[in-house]
Amino acid sequence: MLEIVLFAGLGCILGTFTGLVPGIHTNTLATIIVGLAPTLAKFNSISIAALLMSMGVVHTFLDFIPSILLGVPEGESALSVLPGHSLLMEGRGIEAIRLNAIGSFSARLITLIVFRPALKIMAVVYSVVQGNILWILAAVVILSVLSEKRIFLAGIIFLVSGFFGYFTLNGPEGLVFPALSGMFGISTMLISLKSQASPPEQEFWKGKIKKESVFSFFLGAFAGILVGILPGIGAAQATYIVQNVRKTGREDFLISVSGVNTANIIFTLAVMHTVGKVRSGLVIAIKDIFPEIALGDIFVLLGVILFSGIIAYFLQVKIGEFAARRLGKISGASYRKLTLAVILFVVILVWMMTGFRGLIVLVIGTVIVLFPLKLGVRPAQCKGCFLIPALLFKIKLYICRL
């Protein structure tokens, strides 16, 4: 037991690193750890699995900090950039961080509670929902576009961003990071630079959550469950679906989006055990190291998730609040220099990871998001970059079955 706790603690340290450093993902470290499996053979497989699981849980909490405060997104946290950064610029960055932390923590608790009952019905739910997801996605796309005043322009932006996302996801490996950095990072920072705005001193948040926001806790958990069940559906697509189920404000959206990946990590274990499908890089790594994982071992990992989630909550709150307060105390000129430095850092990172092709993708992604603001369309339509690839994937499967 002590070995499991120590490995889980090491996973928390690694998850803090991957969460706070843009461009470093848990899947990268998981691949390295799998490669070191022969060296780690003297340790119990469940201990190494605990390391991987705690690393993933802490990452899902902390990766929102650079997204909200600096506008540098990971794939899982990209949708939080626009609402989170706008709250930061209103002096409510601490509130945004805490809402994220509460959303992740509550989704984790909800998913842990329903885990055991879900095991009994997972196979049935999997087959029913999988058979109808194409129509669900199509309905979400249509309703989203029709909600705009300028429907034609909204449709064009949705399609352009959607096909941009499709070619990015299906093109050479590594282009997702520059695409998301351009659409949800660089564009936000350029708007901030143009407006000459800088974060004001950050207000202390009293921790009051509206009663109607409680529903957002369940939306985040539900979206995470969708990701765990459905092939071709990622965190961004699931969040977009639940966002259109119930129109929410920025605060409620941050609660929902933060809970998606935390809930997903838990439910990928349920899907692996009941229907034999593996839906995440971390679970693939765990399966490689621990191929004969039993239900009892999965419940041990659920305990690890509970342990690491508590640590992750306090890490996100403390680190996030400290960073937000520091940002609120610097001058406008210093903030603009910081913004330029972050943009330069992202450009260099993209160049190192993907070369000239990645820089082109970065520029295109940035331009795509700047257009809606000029045309009077909500930037939310650019989330077609997540939904269109999933929709095309499902259409392809549907045609193959005919």
CSV table of C-alpha atoms in Angstrom, one decimal:
chain,number,residue,atom,x,y,z
A,1,MET,CA,0.0,0.0,0.0
A,2,LEU,CA,2.8,2.4,0.9
A,3,GLU,CA,4.4,1.8,-2.5
A,4,ILE,CA,1.1,2.7,-4.2
A,5,VAL,CA,0.8,5.9,-2.2
A,6,LEU,CA,4.4,6.9,-3.0
A,7,PHE,CA,4.0,6.2,-6.8
A,8,ALA,CA,0.7,8.2,-6.7
A,9,GLY,CA,2.5,11.1,-5.1
A,10,LEU,CA,5.2,11.0,-7.8
A,11,GLY,CA,2.4,11.0,-10.4
A,12,CYS,CA,1.0,14.2,-8.8
A,13,ILE,CA,4.4,15.9,-9.2
A,14,LEU,CA,4.6,14.8,-12.9
A,15,GLY,CA,1.0,15.9,-13.5
A,16,THR,CA,1.8,19.3,-12.0
A,17,PHE,CA,4.7,19.6,-14.5
A,18,THR,CA,2.7,18.6,-17.6
A,19,GLY,CA,-0.3,20.7,-16.5
A,20,LEU,CA,1.7,23.9,-16.1
A,21,VAL,CA,4.1,23.6,-19.0
A,22,PRO,CA,2.5,24.2,-22.4
A,23,GLY,CA,3.2,21.6,-25.1
A,24,ILE,CA,4.0,18.8,-22.6
A,25,HIS,CA,1.2,16.2,-22.4
A,26,THR,CA,0.7,13.3,-20.1
A,27,ASN,CA,0.6,10.9,-23.1
A,28,THR,CA,4.2,11.9,-23.8
A,29,LEU,CA,5.4,11.0,-20.3
A,30,ALA,CA,3.2,7.9,-20.3
A,31,THR,CA,5.0,6.6,-23.4
A,32,ILE,CA,8.3,7.2,-21.7
A,33,ILE,CA,7.1,5.3,-18.6
A,34,VAL,CA,5.9,2.4,-20.7
A,35,GLY,CA,9.3,2.3,-22.4
A,36,LEU,CA,10.9,2.0,-19.0
A,37,ALA,CA,8.7,-0.9,-18.0
A,38,PRO,CA,11.5,-3.5,-17.9
A,39,THR,CA,13.5,-1.2,-15.6
A,40,LEU,CA,10.4,-0.8,-13.3
A,41,ALA,CA,9.6,-4.5,-13.3
A,42,LYS,CA,10.7,-4.8,-9.6
A,43,PHE,CA,7.7,-2.7,-8.6
A,44,ASN,CA,4.1,-3.8,-8.6
A,45,SER,CA,2.2,-3.1,-11.8
A,46,ILE,CA,-0.6,-1.5,-9.8
A,47,SER,CA,1.9,1.0,-8.4
A,48,ILE,CA,3.0,2.1,-11.9
A,49,ALA,CA,-0.7,2.3,-12.9
A,50,ALA,CA,-1.3,4.5,-9.9
A,51,LEU,CA,1.5,6.8,-11.0
A,52,LEU,CA,0.0,7.1,-14.5
A,53,MET,CA,-3.5,7.7,-13.2
A,54,SER,CA,-2.6,10.3,-10.6
A,55,MET,CA,-0.5,12.1,-13.2
A,56,GLY,CA,-3.5,12.3,-15.5
A,57,VAL,CA,-5.9,13.5,-12.8
A,58,VAL,CA,-3.6,16.3,-11.6
A,59,HIS,CA,-3.0,17.3,-15.2
A,60,THR,CA,-6.7,17.7,-15.8
A,61,PHE,CA,-6.9,20.3,-13.0
A,62,LEU,CA,-3.7,22.3,-13.5
A,63,ASP,CA,-3.7,22.6,-17.3
A,64,PHE,CA,-6.4,25.3,-17.0
A,65,ILE,CA,-4.0,27.7,-15.3
A,66,PRO,CA,-1.9,28.6,-18.3
A,67,SER,CA,-5.1,28.5,-20.5
A,68,ILE,CA,-6.9,31.1,-18.4
A,69,LEU,CA,-4.0,33.3,-17.2
A,70,LEU,CA,-1.8,33.2,-20.3
A,71,GLY,CA,-4.1,32.1,-23.1
A,72,VAL,CA,-2.0,29.1,-24.0
A,73,PRO,CA,-4.3,26.1,-24.5
A,74,GLU,CA,-4.0,22.4,-24.4
A,75,GLY,CA,-6.4,20.3,-26.4
A,76,GLU,CA,-8.5,19.5,-23.3
A,77,SER,CA,-8.6,23.1,-21.9
A,78,ALA,CA,-8.8,25.1,-25.2
A,79,LEU,CA,-12.5,26.0,-24.8
A,80,SER,CA,-11.8,27.6,-21.4
A,81,VAL,CA,-9.5,30.2,-22.8
A,82,LEU,CA,-12.0,32.7,-24.1
A,83,PRO,CA,-14.4,32.8,-21.1
A,84,GLY,CA,-11.6,32.3,-18.6
A,85,HIS,CA,-9.4,35.0,-20.0
A,86,SER,CA,-12.3,37.5,-20.2
A,87,LEU,CA,-13.0,37.0,-16.5
A,88,LEU,CA,-9.3,37.6,-15.8
A,89,MET,CA,-9.5,40.9,-17.6
A,90,GLU,CA,-12.4,41.9,-15.4
A,91,GLY,CA,-10.5,41.2,-12.3
A,92,ARG,CA,-12.2,37.9,-11.7
A,93,GLY,CA,-9.3,35.5,-12.6
A,94,ILE,CA,-9.3,34.0,-9.1
A,95,GLU,CA,-13.0,33.2,-9.5
A,96,ALA,CA,-12.3,31.6,-12.9
A,97,ILE,CA,-9.6,29.4,-11.4
A,98,ARG,CA,-11.8,28.4,-8.4
A,99,LEU,CA,-14.8,27.6,-10.7
A,100,ASN,CA,-12.5,25.3,-12.7
A,101,ALA,CA,-11.2,23.6,-9.6
A,102,ILE,CA,-14.7,23.1,-8.2
A,103,GLY,CA,-16.0,21.9,-11.6
A,104,SER,CA,-13.2,19.3,-11.8
A,105,PHE,CA,-13.6,18.2,-8.2
A,106,SER,CA,-17.5,17.9,-8.3
A,107,ALA,CA,-17.4,15.9,-11.6
A,108,ARG,CA,-14.9,13.5,-10.1
A,109,LEU,CA,-17.1,12.9,-7.1
A,110,ILE,CA,-20.3,12.5,-9.2
A,111,THR,CA,-18.5,10.0,-11.5
A,112,LEU,CA,-17.1,8.0,-8.7
A,113,ILE,CA,-20.6,7.7,-7.1
A,114,VAL,CA,-22.2,6.4,-10.3
A,115,PHE,CA,-19.3,4.2,-11.3
A,116,ARG,CA,-20.5,1.0,-9.7
A,117,PRO,CA,-24.1,1.2,-11.0
A,118,ALA,CA,-22.8,2.2,-14.4
A,119,LEU,CA,-20.8,-1.1,-14.7
A,120,LYS,CA,-24.1,-3.0,-14.8
A,121,ILE,CA,-25.6,-1.0,-17.7
A,122,MET,CA,-22.5,0.2,-19.6
A,123,ALA,CA,-22.7,-2.4,-22.4
A,124,VAL,CA,-26.4,-1.5,-23.2
A,125,VAL,CA,-25.8,2.2,-23.0
A,126,TYR,CA,-22.7,2.0,-25.1
A,127,SER,CA,-24.6,0.2,-28.0
A,128,VAL,CA,-27.6,2.5,-27.8
A,129,VAL,CA,-25.8,5.9,-27.7
A,130,GLN,CA,-23.2,4.8,-30.2
A,131,GLY,CA,-25.9,4.0,-32.7
A,132,ASN,CA,-27.5,7.4,-32.5
A,133,ILE,CA,-24.5,9.7,-32.0
A,134,LEU,CA,-24.5,10.8,-35.7
A,135,TRP,CA,-27.9,12.3,-35.4
A,136,ILE,CA,-27.1,13.9,-32.1
A,137,LEU,CA,-24.0,15.6,-33.6
A,138,ALA,CA,-26.0,16.8,-36.6
A,139,ALA,CA,-28.7,18.3,-34.4
A,140,VAL,CA,-26.1,20.2,-32.3
A,141,VAL,CA,-24.5,21.6,-35.4
A,142,ILE,CA,-27.8,22.8,-36.9
A,143,LEU,CA,-29.1,24.3,-33.6
A,144,SER,CA,-25.8,26.1,-33.0
A,145,VAL,CA,-25.8,27.8,-36.4
A,146,LEU,CA,-29.5,28.7,-36.2
A,147,SER,CA,-28.9,30.4,-32.8
A,148,GLU,CA,-27.0,33.2,-34.5
A,149,LYS,CA,-28.6,36.4,-35.9
A,150,ARG,CA,-26.4,36.2,-39.0
A,151,ILE,CA,-27.1,32.5,-39.9
A,152,PHE,CA,-25.3,32.5,-43.3
A,153,LEU,CA,-22.1,34.0,-42.0
A,154,ALA,CA,-22.2,31.8,-38.9
A,155,GLY,CA,-22.6,28.7,-41.1
A,156,ILE,CA,-19.6,29.7,-43.2
A,157,ILE,CA,-17.4,30.3,-40.2
A,158,PHE,CA,-18.5,27.1,-38.6
A,159,LEU,CA,-17.6,25.1,-41.8
A,160,VAL,CA,-14.3,26.9,-42.4
A,161,SER,CA,-13.2,26.2,-38.8
A,162,GLY,CA,-14.6,22.7,-39.0
A,163,PHE,CA,-12.7,21.7,-42.2
A,164,PHE,CA,-9.6,23.4,-40.8
A,165,GLY,CA,-9.9,21.2,-37.7
A,166,TYR,CA,-10.5,18.1,-39.9
A,167,PHE,CA,-7.4,18.6,-42.0
A,168,THR,CA,-5.3,19.5,-38.9
A,169,LEU,CA,-6.4,16.3,-37.1
A,170,ASN,CA,-6.0,14.1,-40.2
A,171,GLY,CA,-2.8,15.8,-41.4
A,172,PRO,CA,0.8,15.2,-40.3
A,173,GLU,CA,1.2,14.4,-36.6
A,174,GLY,CA,1.7,17.3,-34.2
A,175,LEU,CA,-0.4,20.0,-35.9
A,176,VAL,CA,-3.2,20.0,-33.3
A,177,PHE,CA,-1.1,22.1,-30.9
A,178,PRO,CA,-0.4,25.0,-33.4
A,179,ALA,CA,-4.0,24.9,-34.5
A,180,LEU,CA,-5.4,25.3,-31.0
A,181,SER,CA,-2.7,27.8,-30.0
A,182,GLY,CA,-3.7,30.0,-33.0
A,183,MET,CA,-7.4,29.7,-32.5
A,184,PHE,CA,-7.7,29.9,-28.8
A,185,GLY,CA,-4.4,31.4,-27.7
A,186,ILE,CA,-2.6,33.8,-30.0
A,187,SER,CA,-5.9,35.3,-31.2
A,188,THR,CA,-7.0,36.1,-27.7
A,189,MET,CA,-3.6,37.7,-26.9
A,190,LEU,CA,-3.6,39.8,-30.0
A,191,ILE,CA,-7.0,41.1,-29.2
A,192,SER,CA,-5.7,42.0,-25.7
A,193,LEU,CA,-2.7,43.8,-27.2
A,194,LYS,CA,-4.8,45.8,-29.6
A,195,SER,CA,-7.1,46.9,-26.8
A,196,GLN,CA,-4.2,48.0,-24.7
A,197,ALA,CA,-5.9,46.2,-21.8
A,198,SER,CA,-4.2,44.6,-18.9
A,199,PRO,CA,-5.5,42.6,-16.0
A,200,PRO,CA,-6.7,44.7,-13.1
A,201,GLU,CA,-6.0,43.8,-9.5
A,202,GLN,CA,-7.8,40.5,-9.0
A,203,GLU,CA,-10.8,40.4,-6.7
A,204,PHE,CA,-11.1,38.1,-3.8
A,205,TRP,CA,-13.8,35.5,-4.6
A,206,LYS,CA,-16.3,34.8,-1.8
A,207,GLY,CA,-17.1,31.4,-3.1
A,208,LYS,CA,-20.8,31.8,-3.7
A,209,ILE,CA,-22.2,29.6,-6.5
A,210,LYS,CA,-25.7,30.2,-7.8
A,211,LYS,CA,-28.3,27.5,-7.3
A,212,GLU,CA,-28.8,27.2,-11.0
A,213,SER,CA,-25.1,26.5,-11.5
A,214,VAL,CA,-25.4,23.2,-9.7
A,215,PHE,CA,-26.7,21.7,-12.9
A,216,SER,CA,-23.4,22.5,-14.6
A,217,PHE,CA,-21.6,20.1,-12.2
A,218,PHE,CA,-23.7,17.3,-13.7
A,219,LEU,CA,-23.3,18.5,-17.3
A,220,GLY,CA,-19.5,18.3,-16.9
A,221,ALA,CA,-19.7,14.8,-15.5
A,222,PHE,CA,-22.2,13.8,-18.2
A,223,ALA,CA,-19.9,15.2,-21.0
A,224,GLY,CA,-16.9,13.3,-19.5
A,225,ILE,CA,-19.0,10.1,-19.5
A,226,LEU,CA,-19.8,10.7,-23.2
A,227,VAL,CA,-16.1,11.0,-24.0
A,228,GLY,CA,-15.4,7.7,-22.2
A,229,ILE,CA,-18.2,5.9,-24.0
A,230,LEU,CA,-18.1,7.2,-27.6
A,231,PRO,CA,-15.3,6.7,-30.1
A,232,GLY,CA,-14.5,9.8,-32.1
A,233,ILE,CA,-15.8,12.1,-29.5
A,234,GLY,CA,-13.3,14.1,-27.5
A,235,ALA,CA,-13.6,16.5,-24.6
A,236,ALA,CA,-14.2,19.5,-26.8
A,237,GLN,CA,-17.0,17.9,-28.8
A,238,ALA,CA,-18.7,16.6,-25.7
A,239,THR,CA,-18.5,20.0,-24.0
A,240,TYR,CA,-19.9,21.7,-27.1
A,241,ILE,CA,-22.8,19.2,-27.0
A,242,VAL,CA,-23.7,19.9,-23.4
A,243,GLN,CA,-23.2,23.6,-23.8
A,244,ASN,CA,-25.9,23.6,-26.5
A,245,VAL,CA,-28.2,21.4,-24.3
A,246,ARG,CA,-28.4,24.3,-21.9
A,247,LYS,CA,-27.3,27.8,-22.7
A,248,THR,CA,-25.0,29.0,-20.0
A,249,GLY,CA,-23.0,31.9,-18.9
A,250,ARG,CA,-19.2,32.0,-18.7
A,251,GLU,CA,-19.2,30.9,-15.1
A,252,ASP,CA,-21.4,27.8,-15.7
A,253,PHE,CA,-19.4,27.0,-18.8
A,254,LEU,CA,-16.1,27.0,-16.9
A,255,ILE,CA,-17.6,24.6,-14.3
A,256,SER,CA,-18.8,22.2,-17.0
A,257,VAL,CA,-15.7,22.2,-19.2
A,258,SER,CA,-13.4,21.6,-16.3
A,259,GLY,CA,-15.2,18.5,-15.2
A,260,VAL,CA,-15.1,16.8,-18.6
A,261,ASN,CA,-11.6,15.3,-18.6
A,262,THR,CA,-11.7,14.4,-14.9
A,263,ALA,CA,-14.9,12.4,-15.4
A,264,ASN,CA,-13.5,10.9,-18.6
A,265,ILE,CA,-10.5,9.5,-16.9
A,266,ILE,CA,-12.7,7.6,-14.5
A,267,PHE,CA,-15.2,6.3,-17.1
A,268,THR,CA,-12.5,5.1,-19.5
A,269,LEU,CA,-11.8,2.5,-16.8
A,270,ALA,CA,-15.4,1.4,-16.8
A,271,VAL,CA,-15.5,1.1,-20.6
A,272,MET,CA,-12.3,-0.9,-20.6
A,273,HIS,CA,-13.7,-3.3,-18.0
A,274,THR,CA,-17.2,-3.8,-19.5
A,275,VAL,CA,-16.8,-3.6,-23.3
A,276,GLY,CA,-13.1,-4.0,-23.7
A,277,LYS,CA,-12.6,-0.6,-25.4
A,278,VAL,CA,-9.7,1.6,-24.6
A,279,ARG,CA,-10.4,5.3,-25.0
A,280,SER,CA,-7.4,7.3,-23.7
A,281,GLY,CA,-3.6,7.3,-24.0
A,282,LEU,CA,-3.2,6.9,-20.3
A,283,VAL,CA,-5.5,3.8,-20.1
A,284,ILE,CA,-3.6,2.3,-23.1
A,285,ALA,CA,-0.4,2.7,-21.2
A,286,ILE,CA,-1.9,1.2,-18.1
A,287,LYS,CA,-3.2,-1.7,-20.2
A,288,ASP,CA,0.3,-2.3,-21.6
A,289,ILE,CA,1.9,-2.4,-18.2
A,290,PHE,CA,-1.0,-4.2,-16.5
A,291,PRO,CA,-2.7,-6.4,-19.2
A,292,GLU,CA,-4.5,-8.6,-16.6
A,293,ILE,CA,-6.1,-5.7,-14.6
A,294,ALA,CA,-9.0,-7.0,-12.6
A,295,LEU,CA,-12.1,-5.2,-11.2
A,296,GLY,CA,-10.4,-5.1,-7.7
A,297,ASP,CA,-7.4,-3.3,-9.2
A,298,ILE,CA,-9.7,-0.8,-10.9
A,299,PHE,CA,-11.2,0.0,-7.5
A,300,VAL,CA,-7.7,0.6,-6.1
A,301,LEU,CA,-7.2,3.1,-9.0
A,302,LEU,CA,-10.5,4.8,-8.1
A,303,GLY,CA,-9.0,5.3,-4.6
A,304,VAL,CA,-5.9,6.8,-6.3
A,305,ILE,CA,-8.1,9.1,-8.3
A,306,LEU,CA,-9.8,10.3,-5.1
A,307,PHE,CA,-6.5,10.9,-3.4
A,308,SER,CA,-4.8,12.7,-6.3
A,309,GLY,CA,-8.0,14.7,-7.0
A,310,ILE,CA,-7.9,16.2,-3.5
A,311,ILE,CA,-4.2,17.2,-3.9
A,312,ALA,CA,-4.9,18.5,-7.4
A,313,TYR,CA,-7.8,20.7,-6.2
A,314,PHE,CA,-5.6,22.5,-3.6
A,315,LEU,CA,-2.6,22.8,-6.0
A,316,GLN,CA,-4.8,24.4,-8.7
A,317,VAL,CA,-6.4,26.9,-6.2
A,318,LYS,CA,-3.1,27.9,-4.5
A,319,ILE,CA,-0.9,28.1,-7.7
A,320,GLY,CA,-3.7,29.6,-9.7
A,321,GLU,CA,-4.6,32.3,-7.1
A,322,PHE,CA,-0.9,33.2,-6.6
A,323,ALA,CA,-0.3,33.6,-10.3
A,324,ALA,CA,-3.6,35.6,-10.9
A,325,ARG,CA,-2.7,38.0,-8.1
A,326,ARG,CA,0.8,38.5,-9.5
A,327,LEU,CA,-0.7,39.3,-12.9
A,328,GLY,CA,-3.1,41.8,-11.4
A,329,LYS,CA,-0.3,43.8,-9.8
A,330,ILE,CA,2.0,44.3,-12.8
A,331,SER,CA,1.7,47.5,-15.0
A,332,GLY,CA,0.0,47.6,-18.3
A,333,ALA,CA,3.4,47.9,-20.1
A,334,SER,CA,4.8,44.9,-18.2
A,335,TYR,CA,1.7,42.9,-19.1
A,336,ARG,CA,2.0,43.7,-22.8
A,337,LYS,CA,5.7,42.6,-22.6
A,338,LEU,CA,4.6,39.4,-20.9
A,339,THR,CA,1.9,38.8,-23.6
A,340,LEU,CA,4.5,39.4,-26.4
A,341,ALA,CA,6.9,37.0,-24.6
A,342,VAL,CA,4.2,34.3,-24.4
A,343,ILE,CA,3.4,34.7,-28.1
A,344,LEU,CA,7.1,34.4,-28.9
A,345,PHE,CA,7.4,31.4,-26.7
A,346,VAL,CA,4.4,29.7,-28.4
A,347,VAL,CA,5.8,30.5,-31.9
A,348,ILE,CA,9.2,29.1,-30.9
A,349,LEU,CA,7.6,26.0,-29.4
A,350,VAL,CA,5.5,25.4,-32.6
A,351,TRP,CA,8.6,25.9,-34.7
A,352,MET,CA,10.6,23.4,-32.7
A,353,MET,CA,7.7,20.8,-32.6
A,354,THR,CA,6.3,21.1,-36.1
A,355,GLY,CA,8.6,23.4,-38.2
A,356,PHE,CA,7.4,25.8,-40.9
A,357,ARG,CA,4.2,23.8,-41.6
A,358,GLY,CA,3.2,24.3,-38.0
A,359,LEU,CA,3.7,28.0,-38.2
A,360,ILE,CA,1.4,28.2,-41.2
A,361,VAL,CA,-1.3,26.3,-39.2
A,362,LEU,CA,-0.7,28.7,-36.3
A,363,VAL,CA,-1.3,31.7,-38.5
A,364,ILE,CA,-4.4,30.3,-40.2
A,365,GLY,CA,-5.9,29.3,-36.9
A,366,THR,CA,-5.4,32.8,-35.5
A,367,VAL,CA,-7.0,34.5,-38.6
A,368,ILE,CA,-10.0,32.2,-38.5
A,369,VAL,CA,-10.9,33.3,-35.0
A,370,LEU,CA,-10.4,37.0,-35.7
A,371,PHE,CA,-12.9,37.0,-38.5
A,372,PRO,CA,-16.1,36.4,-36.5
A,373,LEU,CA,-15.4,39.5,-34.4
A,374,LYS,CA,-15.3,41.6,-37.6
A,375,LEU,CA,-18.5,40.0,-39.0
A,376,GLY,CA,-20.6,40.2,-35.9
A,377,VAL,CA,-20.7,36.4,-35.2
A,378,ARG,CA,-19.9,34.8,-31.9
A,379,PRO,CA,-16.4,33.3,-31.8
A,380,ALA,CA,-18.1,30.2,-30.4
A,381,GLN,CA,-18.8,29.1,-34.0
A,382,CYS,CA,-15.1,28.5,-34.4
A,383,LYS,CA,-15.7,25.4,-32.2
A,384,GLY,CA,-16.7,23.8,-35.4
A,385,CYS,CA,-13.0,22.8,-35.6
A,386,PHE,CA,-13.9,20.2,-32.9
A,387,LEU,CA,-17.4,19.1,-34.0
A,388,ILE,CA,-17.0,18.8,-37.8
A,389,PRO,CA,-14.2,16.2,-37.6
A,390,ALA,CA,-16.3,14.1,-35.3
A,391,LEU,CA,-19.3,14.5,-37.5
A,392,LEU,CA,-17.4,13.5,-40.6
A,393,PHE,CA,-15.9,10.5,-38.8
A,394,LYS,CA,-19.4,9.3,-37.9
A,395,ILE,CA,-20.7,9.9,-41.4
A,396,LYS,CA,-17.8,7.8,-42.8
A,397,LEU,CA,-18.7,5.0,-40.4
A,398,TYR,CA,-22.4,5.2,-41.3
A,399,ILE,CA,-21.6,5.0,-45.0
A,400,CYS,CA,-19.3,2.0,-44.5
A,401,ARG,CA,-22.1,0.1,-42.8
A,402,LEU,CA,-24.6,0.6,-45.7
